[in-house]
mmCIF file of N, CA and C in Angstrom:
data_model
loop_
_atom_site.group_PDB
_atom_site.id
_atom_site.type_symbol
_atom_site.label_atom_id
_atom_site.label_comp_id
_atom_site.label_asym_id
_atom_site.label_seq_id
_atom_site.Cartn_x
_atom_site.Cartn_y
_atom_site.Cartn_z
ATOM 1 N N UNK A 282 -0.865 -4.841 7.248
ATOM 2 C CA UNK A 282 -0.874 -6.231 6.286
ATOM 3 C C UNK A 282 -0.586 -5.141 4.692
ATOM 4 N N UNK A 283 0.237 -5.991 4.303
ATOM 5 C CA UNK A 283 0.180 -5.048 3.687
ATOM 6 C C UNK A 283 1.440 -3.742 2.829
ATOM 7 N N UNK A 284 1.070 -3.776 1.840
ATOM 8 C CA UNK A 284 1.720 -2.083 1.426
ATOM 9 C C UNK A 284 0.247 -1.462 0.955
ATOM 10 N N UNK A 285 -0.683 -1.034 2.101
ATOM 11 C CA UNK A 285 -1.488 -0.270 1.289
ATOM 12 C C UNK A 285 -1.306 1.148 1.450
ATOM 13 N N UNK A 286 -2.252 1.952 0.609
ATOM 14 C CA UNK A 286 -1.908 3.608 0.104
ATOM 15 C C UNK A 286 -1.983 4.505 1.913
ATOM 16 N N UNK A 287 -0.954 5.359 1.627
ATOM 17 C CA UNK A 287 -1.008 6.206 2.876
ATOM 18 C C UNK A 287 -1.921 7.320 2.333
ATOM 19 N N UNK A 288 -3.092 7.896 2.994
ATOM 20 C CA UNK A 288 -3.932 8.565 2.217
ATOM 21 C C UNK A 288 -3.754 9.900 3.818
ATOM 22 N N UNK A 289 -3.001 10.960 3.292
ATOM 23 C CA UNK A 289 -3.494 12.099 4.682
ATOM 24 C C UNK A 289 -4.923 12.726 4.963
ATOM 25 N N UNK A 290 -4.614 13.568 5.965
ATOM 26 C CA UNK A 290 -6.025 14.288 6.296
ATOM 27 C C UNK A 290 -6.309 15.153 4.956
ATOM 28 N N UNK A 291 -5.701 16.196 4.446
ATOM 29 C CA UNK A 291 -5.676 16.795 2.945
ATOM 30 C C UNK A 291 -6.733 16.237 2.102
ATOM 31 N N UNK A 292 -5.654 14.926 1.926
ATOM 32 C CA UNK A 292 -6.596 13.998 0.588
ATOM 33 C C UNK A 292 -7.962 13.081 1.036
ATOM 34 N N UNK A 293 -7.989 12.559 2.271
ATOM 35 C CA UNK A 293 -9.459 12.747 2.670
ATOM 36 C C UNK A 293 -10.264 13.471 2.932
ATOM 37 N N UNK A 294 -10.060 14.849 3.009
ATOM 38 C CA UNK A 294 -10.737 16.018 3.372
ATOM 39 C C UNK A 294 -11.108 16.233 1.900
ATOM 40 N N UNK A 295 -10.407 16.020 0.987
ATOM 41 C CA UNK A 295 -10.381 16.558 -0.221
ATOM 42 C C UNK A 295 -11.487 15.424 -0.827
ATOM 43 N N UNK A 296 -11.192 14.030 -0.930
ATOM 44 C CA UNK A 296 -11.992 13.136 -1.178
ATOM 45 C C UNK A 296 -13.679 12.978 -0.951
ATOM 46 N N UNK A 297 -13.569 12.964 0.367
ATOM 47 C CA UNK A 297 -14.938 13.266 1.113
ATOM 48 C C UNK A 297 -15.733 14.638 0.752
ATOM 49 N N UNK A 298 -15.188 15.614 1.021
ATOM 50 C CA UNK A 298 -15.615 17.015 0.782
ATOM 51 C C UNK A 298 -16.362 17.572 -0.874
ATOM 52 N N UNK A 299 -15.639 16.666 -1.382
ATOM 53 C CA UNK A 299 -15.722 16.641 -2.971
ATOM 54 C C UNK A 299 -17.173 15.590 -3.226
ATOM 55 N N UNK A 300 -17.160 14.667 -3.090
ATOM 56 C CA UNK A 300 -17.699 13.680 -3.040
ATOM 57 C C UNK A 300 -19.182 14.412 -2.483
ATOM 58 N N UNK A 301 -19.495 14.719 -1.037
ATOM 59 C CA UNK A 301 -20.697 15.421 -0.537
ATOM 60 C C UNK A 301 -20.913 16.207 -1.692
ATOM 61 N N UNK A 302 -20.095 17.411 -1.847
ATOM 62 C CA UNK A 302 -21.088 18.429 -2.602
ATOM 63 C C UNK A 302 -21.518 17.785 -4.093
ATOM 64 N N UNK A 303 -20.794 16.664 -4.872
ATOM 65 C CA UNK A 303 -21.157 16.381 -6.509
ATOM 66 C C UNK A 303 -22.358 15.609 -5.533
ATOM 67 N N UNK A 304 -22.740 14.543 -4.421
ATOM 68 C CA UNK A 304 -23.940 13.867 -3.861
ATOM 69 C C UNK A 304 -25.163 15.056 -4.003
ATOM 70 N N UNK A 305 -24.678 16.196 -3.212
ATOM 71 C CA UNK A 305 -25.838 16.896 -3.011
ATOM 72 C C UNK A 305 -26.164 18.006 -4.448
ATOM 73 N N UNK A 306 -25.546 18.032 -5.427
ATOM 74 C CA UNK A 306 -25.367 18.765 -6.597
ATOM 75 C C UNK A 306 -26.490 17.307 -7.749
ATOM 76 N N UNK A 307 -26.236 15.981 -7.220
ATOM 77 C CA UNK A 307 -26.483 15.386 -8.180
ATOM 78 C C UNK A 307 -27.067 14.453 -7.277
ATOM 79 N N UNK A 308 -28.619 14.365 -6.284
ATOM 80 C CA UNK A 308 -28.792 13.155 -5.375
ATOM 81 C C UNK A 308 -29.321 12.278 -6.453
ATOM 82 N N UNK A 309 -30.187 12.396 -7.474
ATOM 83 C CA UNK A 309 -30.540 10.926 -8.040
ATOM 84 C C UNK A 309 -29.491 9.906 -8.632
ATOM 85 N N UNK A 310 -28.373 10.970 -9.217
ATOM 86 C CA UNK A 310 -26.820 9.544 -9.331
ATOM 87 C C UNK A 310 -26.403 9.209 -7.787
ATOM 88 N N UNK A 311 -26.547 9.711 -7.366
ATOM 89 C CA UNK A 311 -26.256 9.425 -5.678
ATOM 90 C C UNK A 311 -26.300 8.405 -5.222
ATOM 91 N N UNK A 312 -27.650 8.441 -5.380
ATOM 92 C CA UNK A 312 -28.335 7.200 -4.834
ATOM 93 C C UNK A 312 -28.759 6.039 -5.837
ATOM 94 N N UNK A 313 -28.603 6.534 -6.749
ATOM 95 C CA UNK A 313 -27.987 5.274 -7.705
ATOM 96 C C UNK A 313 -26.479 4.443 -7.030
ATOM 97 N N UNK A 314 -25.796 5.468 -7.272
ATOM 98 C CA UNK A 314 -24.286 4.963 -6.760
ATOM 99 C C UNK A 314 -24.667 4.405 -5.642
ATOM 100 N N UNK A 315 -24.919 4.393 -4.245
ATOM 101 C CA UNK A 315 -24.981 4.306 -2.898
ATOM 102 C C UNK A 315 -25.618 3.010 -2.988
ATOM 103 N N UNK A 316 -27.022 2.722 -3.519
ATOM 104 C CA UNK A 316 -27.557 1.456 -3.731
ATOM 105 C C UNK A 316 -26.966 0.177 -4.028
ATOM 106 N N UNK A 317 -25.812 0.740 -5.599
ATOM 107 C CA UNK A 317 -25.020 -0.566 -5.970
ATOM 108 C C UNK A 317 -24.246 -0.909 -4.458
ATOM 109 N N UNK A 318 -23.511 0.202 -3.937
ATOM 110 C CA UNK A 318 -22.707 0.029 -3.466
ATOM 111 C C UNK A 318 -23.015 -0.358 -1.638
ATOM 112 N N UNK A 319 -24.124 -0.527 -1.693
ATOM 113 C CA UNK A 319 -24.887 -1.140 -0.896
ATOM 114 C C UNK A 319 -25.377 -2.519 -0.993
ATOM 115 N N UNK A 320 -25.480 -2.950 -2.065
ATOM 116 C CA UNK A 320 -25.989 -4.358 -2.501
ATOM 117 C C UNK A 320 -24.712 -5.248 -2.595
ATOM 118 N N UNK A 321 -23.538 -4.268 -2.448
ATOM 119 C CA UNK A 321 -22.456 -5.284 -2.929
ATOM 120 C C UNK A 321 -21.234 -5.591 -1.400
ATOM 121 N N UNK A 322 -21.201 -7.260 -1.679
ATOM 122 C CA UNK A 322 -20.688 -7.789 -0.554
ATOM 123 C C UNK A 322 -19.214 -6.727 -0.195
ATOM 124 N N UNK A 323 -19.306 -6.475 1.125
ATOM 125 C CA UNK A 323 -18.370 -5.671 2.053
ATOM 126 C C UNK A 323 -17.697 -6.294 3.208
ATOM 127 N N UNK A 324 -16.341 -5.914 3.727
ATOM 128 C CA UNK A 324 -16.080 -6.455 4.709
ATOM 129 C C UNK A 324 -15.758 -5.564 5.509
ATOM 130 N N UNK A 325 -15.515 -5.864 6.908
ATOM 131 C CA UNK A 325 -15.438 -5.134 8.185
ATOM 132 C C UNK A 325 -14.198 -4.752 8.591
ATOM 133 N N UNK A 326 -13.071 -5.202 7.410
ATOM 134 C CA UNK A 326 -11.685 -5.005 8.381
ATOM 135 C C UNK A 326 -10.982 -4.828 6.743
ATOM 136 N N UNK A 327 -9.986 -4.343 7.034
ATOM 137 C CA UNK A 327 -9.022 -4.014 5.948
ATOM 138 C C UNK A 327 -8.591 -5.857 5.574
ATOM 139 N N UNK A 328 -8.024 -5.880 6.523
ATOM 140 C CA UNK A 328 -7.578 -7.796 6.757
ATOM 141 C C UNK A 328 -8.237 -8.866 5.716
ATOM 142 N N UNK A 329 -9.846 -8.101 6.041
ATOM 143 C CA UNK A 329 -10.601 -9.403 5.322
ATOM 144 C C UNK A 329 -10.782 -9.289 3.979
ATOM 145 N N UNK A 330 -10.923 -8.075 3.626
ATOM 146 C CA UNK A 330 -10.614 -7.565 2.086
ATOM 147 C C UNK A 330 -9.715 -7.753 1.380
ATOM 148 N N UNK A 331 -8.376 -7.555 1.905
ATOM 149 C CA UNK A 331 -7.095 -7.652 1.945
ATOM 150 C C UNK A 331 -7.070 -9.235 1.366
ATOM 151 N N UNK A 332 -7.304 -10.540 2.245
ATOM 152 C CA UNK A 332 -7.092 -11.718 1.965
ATOM 153 C C UNK A 332 -8.055 -11.992 0.929
ATOM 154 N N UNK A 333 -9.790 -11.621 0.636
ATOM 155 C CA UNK A 333 -10.606 -12.162 -0.600
ATOM 156 C C UNK A 333 -9.935 -11.252 -1.447
ATOM 157 N N UNK A 334 -8.860 -10.664 -1.504
ATOM 158 C CA UNK A 334 -8.539 -9.990 -3.014
ATOM 159 C C UNK A 334 -7.463 -10.973 -3.409
ATOM 160 N N UNK A 335 -6.432 -11.128 -2.328
ATOM 161 C CA UNK A 335 -5.314 -11.571 -2.838
ATOM 162 C C UNK A 335 -5.754 -13.305 -2.976
ATOM 163 N N UNK A 336 -6.349 -13.938 -2.288
ATOM 164 C CA UNK A 336 -7.030 -15.026 -2.777
ATOM 165 C C UNK A 336 -7.724 -14.992 -4.567
ATOM 166 N N UNK A 337 -8.647 -14.629 -4.314
ATOM 167 C CA UNK A 337 -9.095 -14.213 -5.882
ATOM 168 C C UNK A 337 -8.034 -13.734 -6.870
ATOM 169 N N UNK A 338 -7.088 -13.418 -6.768
ATOM 170 C CA UNK A 338 -5.727 -12.633 -7.510
ATOM 171 C C UNK A 338 -5.108 -13.796 -8.102
ATOM 172 N N UNK A 339 -4.828 -14.826 -7.008
ATOM 173 C CA UNK A 339 -4.235 -15.812 -7.238
ATOM 174 C C UNK A 339 -4.716 -16.831 -8.141
ATOM 175 N N UNK A 340 -5.985 -16.826 -7.865
ATOM 176 C CA UNK A 340 -6.868 -17.834 -8.633
ATOM 177 C C UNK A 340 -6.871 -17.841 -10.455
ATOM 178 N N UNK A 341 -6.961 -15.963 -10.250
ATOM 179 C CA UNK A 341 -6.806 -16.172 -11.548
ATOM 180 C C UNK A 341 -6.686 -14.472 -11.884
ATOM 181 N N UNK A 342 -6.323 -13.670 -12.666
ATOM 182 C CA UNK A 342 -5.909 -12.605 -13.140
ATOM 183 C C UNK A 342 -6.751 -11.323 -13.497
ATOM 184 N N UNK A 343 -6.958 -10.621 -12.289
ATOM 185 C CA UNK A 343 -8.201 -9.818 -12.544
ATOM 186 C C UNK A 343 -7.767 -8.167 -12.110
ATOM 187 N N UNK A 344 -8.609 -7.398 -12.315
ATOM 188 C CA UNK A 344 -7.907 -5.757 -11.560
ATOM 189 C C UNK A 344 -8.598 -5.186 -10.526
ATOM 190 N N UNK A 345 -8.227 -6.154 -9.730
ATOM 191 C CA UNK A 345 -9.131 -6.007 -8.554
ATOM 192 C C UNK A 345 -7.984 -4.605 -7.562
ATOM 193 N N UNK A 346 -9.388 -3.849 -7.265
ATOM 194 C CA UNK A 346 -9.079 -2.753 -5.779
ATOM 195 C C UNK A 346 -9.485 -2.742 -4.862
ATOM 196 N N UNK A 347 -9.189 -2.257 -3.442
ATOM 197 C CA UNK A 347 -10.107 -2.041 -2.379
ATOM 198 C C UNK A 347 -10.363 -0.809 -1.900
ATOM 199 N N UNK A 348 -11.844 -0.456 -1.547
ATOM 200 C CA UNK A 348 -12.576 0.688 -1.816
ATOM 201 C C UNK A 348 -12.475 0.680 0.173
ATOM 202 N N UNK A 349 -12.540 1.918 0.712
ATOM 203 C CA UNK A 349 -13.127 2.115 1.619
ATOM 204 C C UNK A 349 -13.828 3.598 2.412
ATOM 205 N N UNK A 350 -15.095 3.346 2.787
ATOM 206 C CA UNK A 350 -15.390 4.020 3.148
ATOM 207 C C UNK A 350 -15.026 5.272 4.278
ATOM 208 N N UNK A 351 -14.877 6.576 4.328
ATOM 209 C CA UNK A 351 -14.513 7.356 4.843
ATOM 210 C C UNK A 351 -15.717 8.206 5.974
ATOM 211 N N UNK A 352 -15.019 8.278 7.185
ATOM 212 C CA UNK A 352 -16.034 8.517 7.718
ATOM 213 C C UNK A 352 -15.253 10.736 8.029
ATOM 214 N N UNK A 353 -16.418 10.743 9.438
ATOM 215 C CA UNK A 353 -16.133 11.807 9.790
ATOM 216 C C UNK A 353 -16.579 12.848 10.636
ATOM 217 N N UNK A 354 -15.555 12.944 11.699
ATOM 218 C CA UNK A 354 -15.845 13.579 12.815
ATOM 219 C C UNK A 354 -15.254 14.787 13.442
ATOM 220 N N UNK A 355 -15.770 15.828 13.200
ATOM 221 C CA UNK A 355 -15.045 17.510 13.667
ATOM 222 C C UNK A 355 -15.004 17.626 11.992
ATOM 223 N N UNK A 356 -13.714 17.609 12.270
ATOM 224 C CA UNK A 356 -12.875 18.215 11.326
ATOM 225 C C UNK A 356 -11.542 17.106 11.036
ATOM 226 N N UNK A 357 -11.657 15.784 11.658
ATOM 227 C CA UNK A 357 -11.450 14.568 11.476
ATOM 228 C C UNK A 357 -11.722 13.539 10.366
ATOM 229 N N UNK A 358 -10.931 13.304 9.538
ATOM 230 C CA UNK A 358 -11.270 11.823 8.802
ATOM 231 C C UNK A 358 -11.004 10.824 8.609
ATOM 232 N N UNK A 359 -11.384 9.747 8.540
ATOM 233 C CA UNK A 359 -10.865 8.502 9.152
ATOM 234 C C UNK A 359 -11.658 7.128 8.305
ATOM 235 N N UNK A 360 -11.264 6.499 7.783
ATOM 236 C CA UNK A 360 -11.496 5.107 7.305
ATOM 237 C C UNK A 360 -12.364 4.043 8.285
ATOM 238 N N UNK A 361 -13.501 4.112 7.623
ATOM 239 C CA UNK A 361 -14.609 3.213 8.523
ATOM 240 C C UNK A 361 -14.514 2.068 8.384
ATOM 241 N N UNK A 362 -14.974 1.173 9.134
ATOM 242 C CA UNK A 362 -15.135 -0.243 8.869
ATOM 243 C C UNK A 362 -16.220 -0.636 7.660
ATOM 244 N N UNK A 363 -15.736 -0.072 6.614
ATOM 245 C CA UNK A 363 -16.503 -0.947 5.514
ATOM 246 C C UNK A 363 -15.422 -0.651 4.600
ATOM 247 N N UNK A 364 -15.406 -2.158 4.014
ATOM 248 C CA UNK A 364 -14.246 -1.870 2.601
ATOM 249 C C UNK A 364 -14.836 -2.876 1.435
ATOM 250 N N UNK A 365 -14.578 -2.696 0.466
ATOM 251 C CA UNK A 365 -15.672 -3.586 -0.722
ATOM 252 C C UNK A 365 -13.892 -3.611 -1.546
ATOM 253 N N UNK A 366 -13.718 -4.948 -2.145
ATOM 254 C CA UNK A 366 -12.779 -5.283 -3.171
ATOM 255 C C UNK A 366 -13.362 -6.001 -4.132
ATOM 256 N N UNK A 367 -12.963 -5.277 -5.495
ATOM 257 C CA UNK A 367 -13.560 -5.483 -6.601
ATOM 258 C C UNK A 367 -13.095 -5.358 -7.785
ATOM 259 N N UNK A 368 -13.231 -5.733 -8.838
ATOM 260 C CA UNK A 368 -12.702 -5.867 -10.114
ATOM 261 C C UNK A 368 -13.812 -5.495 -11.157
ATOM 262 N N UNK A 369 -15.007 -4.738 -10.530
ATOM 263 C CA UNK A 369 -16.293 -4.403 -11.376
ATOM 264 C C UNK A 369 -16.258 -3.009 -11.692
ATOM 265 N N UNK A 370 -15.563 -2.680 -12.953
ATOM 266 C CA UNK A 370 -15.439 -1.184 -12.827
ATOM 267 C C UNK A 370 -16.487 -0.453 -12.852
ATOM 268 N N UNK A 371 -18.045 -0.831 -13.008
ATOM 269 C CA UNK A 371 -19.470 -0.310 -12.102
ATOM 270 C C UNK A 371 -18.975 0.036 -10.947
ATOM 271 N N UNK A 372 -19.053 -0.817 -10.085
ATOM 272 C CA UNK A 372 -19.030 -0.800 -8.722
ATOM 273 C C UNK A 372 -17.494 0.139 -8.267
ATOM 274 N N UNK A 373 -16.394 0.130 -9.161
ATOM 275 C CA UNK A 373 -15.236 0.812 -8.746
ATOM 276 C C UNK A 373 -15.591 2.741 -9.256
ATOM 277 N N UNK A 374 -16.650 2.451 -9.921
ATOM 278 C CA UNK A 374 -16.893 4.117 -10.932
ATOM 279 C C UNK A 374 -18.070 4.641 -9.418
ATOM 280 N N UNK A 375 -19.149 3.494 -8.836
ATOM 281 C CA UNK A 375 -19.759 4.060 -7.904
ATOM 282 C C UNK A 375 -19.180 4.583 -6.422
ATOM 283 N N UNK A 376 -18.014 3.732 -6.057
ATOM 284 C CA UNK A 376 -17.212 4.051 -4.899
ATOM 285 C C UNK A 376 -16.685 5.250 -5.113
ATOM 286 N N UNK A 377 -15.904 5.469 -6.528
ATOM 287 C CA UNK A 377 -15.421 6.722 -6.661
ATOM 288 C C UNK A 377 -16.589 8.064 -6.294
ATOM 289 N N UNK A 378 -17.610 7.960 -6.789
ATOM 290 C CA UNK A 378 -18.658 9.739 -6.734
ATOM 291 C C UNK A 378 -18.944 9.214 -5.894
ATOM 292 N N UNK A 379 -19.455 8.298 -4.835
ATOM 293 C CA UNK A 379 -19.994 8.470 -3.368
ATOM 294 C C UNK A 379 -18.630 8.941 -2.137
ATOM 295 N N UNK A 380 -17.285 9.092 -2.887
ATOM 296 C CA UNK A 380 -16.254 9.813 -1.581
ATOM 297 C C UNK A 380 -15.368 8.405 -0.890
ATOM 298 N N UNK A 381 -15.721 6.773 -1.808
ATOM 299 C CA UNK A 381 -14.675 6.068 -0.888
ATOM 300 C C UNK A 381 -13.278 5.785 -1.153
ATOM 301 N N UNK A 382 -12.563 6.059 -0.602
ATOM 302 C CA UNK A 382 -10.942 6.057 -0.904
ATOM 303 C C UNK A 382 -10.395 5.030 -1.146
ATOM 304 N N UNK A 383 -9.938 4.922 -1.942
ATOM 305 C CA UNK A 383 -9.196 3.664 -2.528
ATOM 306 C C UNK A 383 -7.707 3.223 -1.910
ATOM 307 N N UNK A 384 -7.437 2.289 -1.656
ATOM 308 C CA UNK A 384 -6.515 2.224 -0.388
ATOM 309 C C UNK A 384 -5.822 1.271 -1.069
ATOM 310 N N UNK A 385 -6.229 0.053 -1.901
ATOM 311 C CA UNK A 385 -5.181 -0.417 -2.889
ATOM 312 C C UNK A 385 -5.501 -0.878 -4.142
ATOM 313 N N UNK A 386 -4.914 -0.521 -5.057
ATOM 314 C CA UNK A 386 -5.043 -0.818 -6.636
ATOM 315 C C UNK A 386 -4.471 -1.861 -7.161
ATOM 316 N N UNK A 387 -4.496 -2.171 -8.313
ATOM 317 C CA UNK A 387 -4.266 -3.318 -8.758
ATOM 318 C C UNK A 387 -2.667 -3.343 -8.617
ATOM 319 N N UNK A 388 -1.975 -2.566 -9.300
ATOM 320 C CA UNK A 388 -0.800 -2.679 -8.959
ATOM 321 C C UNK A 388 0.117 -2.840 -7.933
ATOM 322 N N UNK A 389 -0.029 -1.992 -6.592
ATOM 323 C CA UNK A 389 0.021 -2.451 -5.263
ATOM 324 C C UNK A 389 -0.374 -4.123 -4.982
ATOM 325 N N UNK A 390 -1.583 -4.495 -5.060
ATOM 326 C CA UNK A 390 -2.157 -5.721 -4.675
ATOM 327 C C UNK A 390 -1.415 -6.825 -5.788
ATOM 328 N N UNK A 391 -0.777 -6.640 -6.790
ATOM 329 C CA UNK A 391 0.089 -7.833 -7.557
ATOM 330 C C UNK A 391 1.766 -7.830 -7.037
ATOM 331 N N UNK A 392 1.813 -6.378 -6.833
ATOM 332 C CA UNK A 392 3.017 -6.457 -5.694
ATOM 333 C C UNK A 392 3.253 -7.242 -4.602
ATOM 334 N N UNK A 393 2.148 -6.919 -3.440
ATOM 335 C CA UNK A 393 1.991 -8.210 -2.591
ATOM 336 C C UNK A 393 1.717 -9.514 -3.026
ATOM 337 N N UNK A 394 1.416 -10.051 -3.886
ATOM 338 C CA UNK A 394 1.626 -11.319 -4.962
ATOM 339 C C UNK A 394 2.736 -11.539 -4.697
ATOM 340 N N UNK A 395 3.532 -11.142 -5.441
ATOM 341 C CA UNK A 395 4.606 -11.207 -6.163
ATOM 342 C C UNK A 395 5.989 -11.457 -5.262
ATOM 343 N N UNK A 396 5.648 -10.068 -4.055
ATOM 344 C CA UNK A 396 6.960 -10.610 -3.012
ATOM 345 C C UNK A 396 6.373 -11.688 -2.161
ATOM 346 N N UNK A 397 5.273 -12.112 -2.208
ATOM 347 C CA UNK A 397 4.940 -13.766 -1.210
ATOM 348 C C UNK A 397 5.368 -14.389 -1.948
ATOM 349 N N UNK A 398 5.895 -14.790 -3.560
ATOM 350 C CA UNK A 398 5.851 -15.978 -4.173
ATOM 351 C C UNK A 398 7.256 -15.754 -4.149
ATOM 352 N N UNK A 399 7.823 -15.122 -3.620
ATOM 353 C CA UNK A 399 9.757 -15.017 -3.765
ATOM 354 C C UNK A 399 10.251 -15.752 -2.203
#
């Protein structure tokens, strides 16, 4: 559904491994950001997160993004069933810090909206 970012294994590895190192180096900051993400509403599917975001952006202009948690099994990285849709810059910062993948940015979301209006 939609035109989401295509992230390859190398990019997943970079996001995930850098975040893991950052969180080991700064465990107090990591704990703060994890706590912020855990109390934020989340969706178990990309479709749910995308539908919520598009509905919100159709109601009012916002700079939404959709982020997803990355999992790792052996040497394979994947998107887990944990998505957040946010226009809150502090939540965006927390998601980035703990290594969530940005799968839809504001520009791509607006393109989906514009394409659906035509």
